[in-house]
Amino acid sequence: MSEGQGTGAGPKLPREINTNVAHPARVYDYWLGGKDNFPADRALAEHIMEAIPTMRAMAAANRAFLTRAVRYLAGEAGIRQFLDIGTGIPTSPNVHEVAQATAPDTRVVYVDNDPIVLAHARALLTSQEAGETAFILADLREPKSIVDHPTLAATLDLDQPVAVMLVAVLMYFEDHDSPNPFEMVTTLLEPMPSGSYVAISHPTADFNAEAMGGAVAAARQSGVTLVARGQAEVEGFFTDLELVDPGVTPVLSWRPDEPPRDPRSAYYWAGVARKP
Amino acid sequence: MIESRAQGGGAPTVQRMLVGARLRRLRTEMGLTREEAAEAIRASEWKIHRLENGQVGFKERDIVDLLRLYEVTDPEEVAEFLALAREANTPGWWQHYGDVLPAWFRTYVDLEAAATLIRTYEGQFVPGLLQTDDYMRAVVHGAHLEDTSDEVGRRVRLRMARQTVLTREQPPRLWAVVDEAALRRPVGGKEVMRGQLERLVEATKLPNVILQVLPFGSGAHPAMVGSFSILRFPDQELPDVVYLEHLTSAIYLNKPDEVDQYLHVMEGICVRAAAPDRTVELLDEILEEL
């Protein structure tokens, strides 16, 4: 197990934590039934739930996609290395637990920009003996700081395929940001060899424009950028990549364990693609 | 007489959780299932579940019937239990146990046994769950000079029994941060301290124990105010409980804003402390310099 910091020179995590401002990781923790959240996080989570009363179930559906995608990647796709960006507060089953259940020698690098998440991750996300877990404190706003990070190089063999997990994280960036989220995906995949994968889930207004509009407005009021994207835009993240079946689908419909009753009841698009 | 209802599905008070946790312990010690206990009070398994989680008020008749089933017959003990249950039905966000040690300490042990995650910060001592017999003896002896060695032995046994929680089936996770000062103070002398530090190295090998050292180098930090623990329970509705131990008493807090403040402090300490994978290296250093 190792850790590192993506931005700045020091090997240590930042000393100051800020719980007065909502952080997406802790907002999701609240929706997922966790207790590692603070008033600002709960206020935003509740505010969004006023617009989307089923938000807890949707967050669980998004998390279940992460599990299914990792199971597919570790199983059928034979992937042994994962780069999980926007890890969030650990919630069982975590990426390395799912992957190592199939392949105990799997290596996972977790990345988050919240020092609290990293403190939890390095304490709780301990690998099986045969594999490895490592942690990087970095911001997706600087994707180069992730791919160039010494901890990543020390943990992952970039001659072998890597699965990059971007589950419910690209929505925090606007199209006019620099780099924009499409460029972020490109930068992350750039050093990865052919046969690598990317898994993405992303909130959308396509299934319920009014509810999602309310959620976006609620987030904005708390100073959190939240961008809903349509199916074509989400498909745009996979440009030049080979989408695996069933393509970009509602998150509930992506290789479900059981066919969902109403696929459009969780407002995310999801997809997994292979780098040719 | 002591019946009360959970107010609006709100958070149960710590006292209710304590009574519930003690009922659960008594039942499991008897090897009874929730279903069997439910039969004794003509209720559902779900009711027992809710009682043991402190999610409903306690009826005196139910408590009396359950205690009989659990073979708690000493009238004084029954009366004490009923008093606790009565108190538990009275809303209150904190409880100050200024009583003799066993009474308040036992309640902590009950809560600790029901917890799935125990986070603790210790500035002065090695955390109780990781102390060796000798270290504990030195600590207990140091704090109670007037005690006979019989009394010290009794207290040490009580505290040692508590450690079995870490090695039981489905043990809770212990996430402890210990100040470097606590690791360098040779409590009980060099040999006792050596044994204690070696024990800590061993403890880091347990899959459910996470130990972080807060080095001197971190300077002033938010927990210099003192040691505390945060207990987390499996059920989503149960709030975390903050536990502060004093010389003659303990304070439990579960009011959301107070828990939030302690959680904030705990997160700050965990962020500042050396990463868990550096702990063995730091312990070895301290051992060498002992």
XYZ file of C-alpha atoms in Angstrom:
566
model
C 0.000 0.000 0.000
C 1.331 3.420 -0.807
C 0.041 6.904 -1.086
C 0.951 10.107 -2.757
C -0.213 13.527 -3.571
C -0.922 14.652 -7.081
C -0.630 18.383 -6.850
C 2.199 20.142 -5.067
C 5.531 18.704 -4.153
C 5.148 17.380 -0.600
C 4.570 13.718 0.116
C 1.998 14.560 2.807
C -1.707 15.121 2.566
C -2.871 18.662 3.222
C -3.229 19.371 6.890
C -6.449 21.312 6.743
C -9.774 19.761 6.041
C -12.878 21.716 5.227
C -16.203 20.286 6.272
C -18.065 23.601 6.010
C -18.437 23.218 2.266
C -20.322 20.312 0.727
C -18.079 17.762 -0.954
C -19.570 15.395 -3.560
C -17.873 12.385 -1.946
C -19.629 13.009 1.342
C -22.912 13.932 -0.341
C -22.861 10.503 -2.033
C -21.900 8.949 1.299
C -25.074 10.414 2.783
C -27.258 9.084 -0.058
C -25.639 5.675 0.257
C -26.498 5.496 3.939
C -23.055 6.358 5.281
C -22.328 8.405 8.367
C -19.113 10.097 7.246
C -20.788 13.333 6.289
C -21.261 16.794 7.754
C -24.074 19.380 7.900
C -23.095 21.105 4.635
C -23.045 17.726 2.862
C -26.381 16.650 4.310
C -27.970 20.010 3.489
C -27.006 19.701 -0.183
C -27.969 16.022 -0.287
C -31.400 16.819 1.169
C -31.819 19.829 -1.106
C -31.195 17.655 -4.168
C -33.602 15.058 -2.761
C -36.321 17.711 -2.792
C -35.915 17.779 -6.577
C -35.244 14.032 -6.910
C -36.959 12.169 -4.057
C -35.532 8.841 -5.314
C -31.955 10.107 -5.198
C -30.863 7.494 -2.651
C -31.989 4.658 -4.921
C -30.336 6.358 -7.878
C -27.040 6.689 -6.020
C -27.272 2.996 -5.148
C -27.982 2.191 -8.823
C -24.906 4.158 -9.849
C -22.816 2.309 -7.273
C -24.220 -1.021 -8.483
C -23.079 -0.109 -12.010
C -19.557 0.379 -10.649
C -19.690 -3.128 -9.183
C -21.029 -4.727 -12.382
C -18.552 -2.868 -14.570
C -15.581 -3.925 -12.423
C -16.862 -7.509 -12.363
C -17.103 -7.472 -16.167
C -13.668 -5.873 -16.577
C -11.926 -8.218 -14.139
C -13.810 -11.209 -15.531
C -14.674 -11.247 -19.213
C -12.218 -8.471 -20.167
C -9.371 -9.916 -18.088
C -8.240 -6.554 -16.679
C -5.820 -6.680 -13.705
C -5.172 -2.957 -13.206
C -7.669 -0.260 -12.268
C -7.460 3.503 -11.947
C -10.499 4.654 -9.941
C -11.020 8.398 -10.114
C -13.349 10.079 -7.653
C -13.192 7.158 -5.256
C -15.413 8.688 -2.612
C -15.828 7.503 0.967
C -15.217 3.731 0.930
C -18.461 1.828 0.449
C -18.526 -1.926 0.294
C -17.951 -3.512 -2.123
C -15.075 -1.319 -3.249
C -13.318 -1.638 -6.605
C -10.420 -3.779 -5.377
C -12.763 -6.054 -3.415
C -14.879 -6.750 -6.498
C -11.879 -7.184 -8.777
C -9.815 -9.242 -6.333
C -12.741 -11.594 -5.820
C -12.139 -12.587 -9.459
C -8.390 -11.951 -9.655
C -6.586 -11.585 -6.306
C -3.507 -10.101 -7.990
C -5.424 -7.033 -9.209
C -3.803 -3.649 -8.580
C -5.939 -0.585 -7.951
C -4.957 3.068 -7.745
C -7.590 5.179 -6.020
C -7.728 8.907 -6.719
C -9.723 11.575 -4.936
C -9.306 15.280 -4.207
C -10.711 15.150 -0.672
C -8.122 14.530 2.072
C -10.821 12.929 4.243
C -11.569 10.423 1.486
C -7.861 9.649 1.191
C -7.494 9.163 4.948
C -10.404 6.694 4.861
C -9.160 5.030 1.706
C -5.642 4.385 2.971
C -7.050 3.042 6.244
C -9.871 0.920 4.881
C -9.049 -0.040 1.291
C -6.326 -2.522 2.091
C -5.431 -5.005 -0.579
C -5.244 -8.755 -0.486
C -1.682 -10.029 -0.245
C -1.424 -10.915 -3.935
C -2.575 -7.542 -5.246
C -1.982 -3.946 -4.350
C -3.898 -0.758 -3.561
C -2.460 2.745 -3.695
C -3.849 6.215 -3.174
C -3.307 9.525 -4.879
C -4.595 12.863 -3.696
C -5.186 14.727 -6.914
C -7.776 16.665 -8.817
C -9.268 15.551 -12.111
C -8.999 19.209 -13.134
C -5.325 18.382 -13.674
C -5.495 14.969 -15.342
C -1.773 15.127 -16.133
C -1.025 15.238 -12.394
C -2.750 11.851 -12.121
C -1.149 10.035 -15.054
C 2.295 11.480 -14.312
C 2.096 10.678 -10.613
C 4.981 8.547 -9.293
C 2.556 6.455 -7.221
C 0.696 5.503 -10.395
C 3.939 4.517 -12.122
C 5.010 2.556 -9.043
C 1.739 0.632 -8.865
C 0.541 0.110 -12.427
C 2.432 -1.364 -15.345
C 1.458 0.852 -18.273
C 2.586 -1.809 -20.730
C -0.436 -3.776 -19.565
C -4.080 -2.715 -20.001
C -5.696 -0.505 -17.365
C -9.379 0.155 -16.704
C -10.053 3.809 -15.931
C -13.189 4.219 -13.794
C -14.966 7.585 -14.098
C -18.164 6.761 -12.267
C -20.346 9.793 -11.549
C -17.485 12.265 -11.629
C -17.362 13.957 -15.052
C -20.547 15.908 -14.292
C -18.617 18.244 -12.011
C -16.981 19.898 -15.018
C -18.368 22.283 -17.623
C -17.786 22.064 -21.353
C -15.959 25.410 -21.203
C -13.620 24.318 -18.400
C -9.991 23.937 -19.333
C -9.336 21.141 -19.763
C -12.930 20.192 -20.508
C -14.192 16.775 -19.370
C -13.804 15.281 -22.861
C -10.136 16.294 -22.844
C -9.811 14.834 -19.353
C -10.865 11.407 -20.614
C -8.444 11.695 -23.554
C -5.532 12.718 -21.305
C -6.203 9.858 -18.893
C -6.331 7.248 -21.656
C -3.399 8.652 -23.603
C -0.639 6.710 -21.740
C -2.734 3.531 -21.500
C -1.947 0.720 -23.958
C -4.337 -0.759 -26.488
C -6.776 -3.085 -24.741
C -7.339 -0.641 -21.884
C -10.889 0.319 -20.907
C -12.842 3.260 -19.599
C -16.110 3.027 -17.643
C -18.277 6.116 -17.309
C -21.588 6.922 -15.670
C -23.087 10.379 -15.944
C -26.286 12.102 -14.747
C -28.752 13.174 -17.394
C -31.875 15.264 -17.823
C -33.066 12.918 -20.597
C -35.368 10.887 -18.350
C -36.814 13.679 -16.195
C -35.803 17.169 -17.231
C -37.642 18.949 -14.436
C -36.256 16.846 -11.591
C -32.697 16.988 -12.911
C -33.050 20.726 -13.475
C -33.982 21.109 -9.808
C -30.975 19.069 -8.739
C -28.607 21.143 -10.891
C -30.026 24.344 -9.408
C -29.745 22.993 -5.855
C -26.103 22.059 -6.413
C -25.334 25.450 -7.895
C -26.796 27.159 -4.819
C -24.271 25.246 -2.721
C -21.455 26.227 -5.042
C -21.204 22.782 -6.619
C -21.085 22.575 -10.412
C -23.351 19.824 -11.698
C -23.809 19.335 -15.434
C -26.447 16.971 -16.799
C -25.566 15.567 -20.221
C -27.635 13.936 -22.942
C -27.019 10.525 -24.479
C -25.101 11.908 -27.473
C -22.830 13.944 -25.223
C -22.117 10.946 -22.997
C -21.403 8.895 -26.127
C -18.977 11.679 -27.021
C -16.758 10.645 -24.091
C -16.183 7.354 -25.915
C -15.096 8.884 -29.241
C -12.459 6.728 -30.981
C -13.134 3.910 -28.503
C -15.002 0.627 -29.002
C -18.119 0.579 -26.825
C -18.799 -2.871 -25.409
C -22.362 -4.201 -25.458
C -24.899 -2.850 -24.749
C -23.332 0.557 -25.507
C -24.356 3.697 -23.667
C -27.540 2.774 -21.813
C -29.505 3.905 -18.774
C -27.340 2.934 -15.805
C -29.882 0.308 -14.695
C -29.741 -1.391 -18.103
C -25.987 -1.828 -18.378
C -25.526 -5.623 -18.129
C -28.046 -5.840 -15.282
C -28.179 -8.855 -12.977
C -31.932 -8.779 -13.495
C -33.839 -6.735 -16.082
C -34.848 -3.466 -14.364
C -38.532 -2.729 -13.983
C -38.136 0.851 -15.167
C -34.696 1.449 -16.699
C -35.288 5.185 -16.813
C -35.914 5.514 -13.065
C -32.227 6.235 -12.356
C -31.142 9.353 -14.200
C -27.692 8.316 -15.375
C -26.247 7.142 -18.668
C -23.540 4.518 -18.419
C -21.111 2.783 -20.726
C -17.832 0.889 -20.948
C -15.451 1.051 -23.902
C -12.174 -0.478 -25.021
C -9.231 1.430 -26.365
C -8.342 -0.105 -29.745
C -45.553 3.176 33.657
C -42.340 3.610 31.782
C -43.779 3.170 28.348
C -42.874 5.813 25.869
C -42.724 5.967 22.139
C -39.846 6.875 19.905
C -40.591 10.472 19.107
C -41.343 10.870 15.437
C -38.808 8.244 14.408
C -36.066 10.465 15.791
C -32.677 9.244 16.871
C -32.745 7.015 19.919
C -31.072 8.352 22.971
C -27.785 6.911 24.058
C -29.488 5.453 27.121
C -31.913 3.494 24.955
C -29.034 2.190 22.904
C -27.265 1.204 26.100
C -30.265 -0.688 27.443
C -30.813 -2.284 24.055
C -27.160 -3.284 23.735
C -27.266 -4.834 27.199
C -30.423 -6.785 26.343
C -28.712 -8.063 23.208
C -25.663 -9.154 25.180
C -27.771 -10.980 27.777
C -29.730 -12.763 25.054
C -26.704 -13.864 23.065
C -24.971 -15.030 26.248
C -27.958 -17.305 26.793
C -27.616 -18.559 23.239
C -31.154 -17.474 22.412
C -32.378 -16.253 19.044
C -34.415 -13.068 18.675
C -37.358 -15.256 17.800
C -37.114 -17.170 21.070
C -36.867 -13.916 23.013
C -39.858 -12.534 21.133
C -41.949 -15.478 22.253
C -41.271 -14.634 25.897
C -42.836 -11.208 25.531
C -45.506 -12.278 23.042
C -44.007 -10.057 20.389
C -42.392 -10.299 16.983
C -38.755 -10.869 16.182
C -38.836 -7.384 14.680
C -39.847 -5.936 18.034
C -36.818 -7.542 19.699
C -34.657 -6.189 16.911
C -36.012 -2.694 17.521
C -35.685 -2.995 21.290
C -32.079 -4.106 21.046
C -31.269 -1.236 18.720
C -32.825 1.242 21.126
C -35.350 2.250 18.502
C -38.436 1.919 20.696
C -39.267 2.760 24.277
C -39.219 0.007 26.885
C -42.286 -1.430 28.634
C -41.545 -2.471 32.189
C -43.397 -5.771 31.713
C -41.342 -6.654 28.645
C -38.104 -5.927 30.444
C -39.136 -8.028 33.458
C -40.121 -10.954 31.200
C -36.934 -10.731 29.161
C -34.710 -10.537 32.238
C -36.459 -13.645 33.621
C -35.806 -15.429 30.337
C -32.180 -14.307 30.478
C -31.948 -15.606 34.052
C -31.258 -12.232 35.596
C -32.947 -12.809 38.950
C -31.008 -10.771 41.498
C -33.645 -8.228 42.640
C -31.092 -5.472 42.911
C -29.841 -6.107 39.402
C -33.392 -6.180 38.049
C -34.195 -2.939 39.838
C -31.064 -1.312 38.460
C -31.945 -2.457 34.961
C -35.487 -1.131 35.270
C -34.173 2.181 36.520
C -31.891 2.379 33.503
C -34.783 1.512 31.185
C -36.937 4.177 32.834
C -34.172 6.689 32.360
C -33.796 5.562 28.766
C -37.416 6.446 28.122
C -36.739 9.986 29.236
C -35.505 12.033 26.328
C -32.081 13.504 26.853
C -29.164 13.953 24.557
C -26.365 13.149 26.884
C -25.827 11.210 30.011
C -23.245 11.768 32.659
C -22.371 8.645 34.566
C -20.689 9.934 37.709
C -20.991 6.561 39.310
C -18.555 3.904 40.356
C -16.374 2.561 37.594
C -18.053 -0.748 36.822
C -21.444 0.842 36.191
C -20.341 3.349 33.584
C -17.538 1.300 32.218
C -19.782 -1.714 31.665
C -22.151 0.404 29.620
C -19.237 1.392 27.435
C -18.243 -2.227 27.013
C -21.823 -3.017 25.949
C -21.778 -0.253 23.365
C -18.313 -1.223 22.180
C -19.489 -4.799 21.685
C -22.408 -3.580 19.564
C -20.261 -1.283 17.427
C -18.973 -2.146 13.948
C -16.417 0.638 13.887
C -14.504 2.050 16.834
C -12.473 5.131 16.086
C -10.291 6.325 18.912
C -7.718 9.001 19.533
C -5.368 8.569 22.484
C -2.958 11.288 23.535
C -1.766 9.831 26.835
C -2.006 6.065 26.697
C -2.013 3.148 24.361
C -5.721 2.522 23.544
C -7.328 0.142 26.043
C -8.207 -2.438 23.392
C -4.514 -2.791 22.500
C -2.921 -2.674 25.959
C -0.920 -5.553 27.381
C -1.779 -6.938 30.765
C 1.337 -5.378 32.344
C 0.857 -1.987 30.736
C -2.767 -1.926 31.851
C -1.762 -2.918 35.366
C 0.687 -0.013 35.477
C -1.938 2.421 34.198
C -4.666 1.241 36.568
C -2.230 1.191 39.463
C -1.022 4.669 38.620
C -4.513 6.086 38.549
C -5.713 4.475 41.785
C -2.847 4.540 44.233
C -5.098 3.810 47.159
C -6.440 0.596 45.653
C -5.503 -2.784 46.986
C -3.833 -5.076 44.504
C -7.023 -7.167 44.509
C -8.943 -4.191 43.222
C -6.292 -3.480 40.592
C -6.440 -7.103 39.497
C -10.222 -6.939 39.190
C -10.102 -3.797 37.088
C -7.401 -5.240 34.859
C -9.427 -8.428 34.337
C -12.498 -6.381 33.460
C -10.521 -4.365 30.913
C -8.733 -7.370 29.467
C -12.035 -9.199 28.965
C -13.056 -6.290 26.813
C -10.264 -6.993 24.308
C -11.868 -10.251 23.174
C -14.146 -8.075 21.034
C -11.300 -7.677 18.515
C -10.840 -11.381 17.915
C -14.427 -12.587 18.046
C -16.291 -13.667 14.922
C -17.282 -10.643 12.861
C -15.217 -8.302 14.990
C -15.603 -4.540 14.830
C -12.989 -2.514 13.027
C -10.715 -0.536 15.340
C -9.247 2.587 13.779
C -6.931 4.085 16.363
C -4.664 7.103 16.269
C -2.074 7.286 19.038
C 0.030 10.296 19.818
C 3.762 9.706 19.649
C 3.981 10.997 23.243
C 1.887 8.048 24.431
C 4.251 5.646 22.683
C 7.397 7.198 24.131
C 6.249 7.419 27.745
C 7.646 4.260 29.391
C 4.562 3.355 31.405
C 5.505 0.610 33.878
C 9.177 0.855 32.962
C 11.209 -0.022 29.889
C 10.453 -3.726 29.834
C 6.693 -3.252 30.161
C 6.806 -0.600 27.459
C 8.869 -2.818 25.163
C 6.273 -5.566 25.522
C 3.531 -3.044 24.834
C 5.166 -1.677 21.684
C 5.763 -5.198 20.405
C 2.127 -5.946 21.055
C 1.180 -2.941 18.906
C 3.346 -4.211 16.064
C 1.479 -7.529 16.320
C -1.890 -5.751 16.407
C -1.221 -4.047 13.069
C -1.300 -7.511 11.507
C -4.951 -7.998 12.479
C -7.094 -7.289 9.414
C -9.596 -5.326 11.511
C -7.080 -3.087 13.284
C -5.845 0.158 11.748
C -3.238 1.989 13.785
C -1.867 5.405 12.941
C 0.803 7.336 14.823
C 0.440 11.085 15.239
C 4.092 12.186 15.233
C 5.516 15.060 17.294
C 6.309 16.648 13.964
C 2.631 17.394 13.375
C 2.816 20.160 15.972
C -0.371 21.497 17.521
C -3.448 19.622 16.453
C -7.171 19.814 17.090
C -7.309 16.874 19.508
C -4.834 18.238 22.021
C -7.935 18.806 24.140
C -7.955 15.122 25.000
C -8.661 11.562 24.088
C -11.991 10.410 22.743
C -13.669 7.599 20.889
C -16.429 7.484 18.308
C -18.526 4.341 18.126
C -20.473 3.483 15.006
C -23.304 0.961 14.864
C -24.498 -1.164 11.982
C -28.034 0.156 11.712
C -28.375 3.224 9.593
C -30.745 4.902 12.010
C -28.411 4.630 14.977
C -26.278 7.727 15.378
C -22.596 7.602 16.201
C -21.786 7.937 19.881
C -18.867 9.967 21.174
C -17.288 8.657 24.344
C -15.100 10.720 26.648
C -13.586 8.957 29.627
C -12.620 10.878 32.732
C -10.999 9.698 35.920
C -14.253 8.916 37.712
C -16.860 9.060 34.995
C -17.569 9.060 31.315
C -19.621 11.233 29.012
C -21.537 9.971 26.011
C -22.616 12.362 23.291
C -24.914 11.594 20.403
C -26.433 14.960 19.598
C -25.772 15.461 15.874
C -23.884 18.766 16.079
C -21.614 17.492 18.815
C -20.931 14.215 17.034
C -20.183 16.270 13.895
C -17.601 18.326 15.759
C -15.830 15.305 17.151
C -15.999 13.567 13.774
C -14.453 16.649 12.215
C -11.633 16.585 14.770
C -11.131 12.853 14.215
C -10.923 13.317 10.429
C -8.385 16.094 10.944
C -6.241 13.837 13.127
C -6.417 10.914 10.700
C -5.400 13.199 7.830
C -2.420 14.573 9.817
C -1.265 11.305 11.295
C 1.300 9.169 9.505
C -0.324 6.750 7.036
C -1.193 3.323 8.483
C 1.472 1.614 6.356
C 4.164 3.624 8.176
C 3.096 2.524 11.668
C 5.364 -0.512 12.028
C 8.385 1.481 10.902
C 7.610 4.212 13.471
C 7.047 1.672 16.248
C 10.381 0.031 15.438
C 12.087 3.405 15.672
C 10.575 4.072 19.088
C 11.502 0.567 20.243
C 15.106 1.168 19.223
C 15.308 4.441 21.076
C 13.604 3.102 24.200
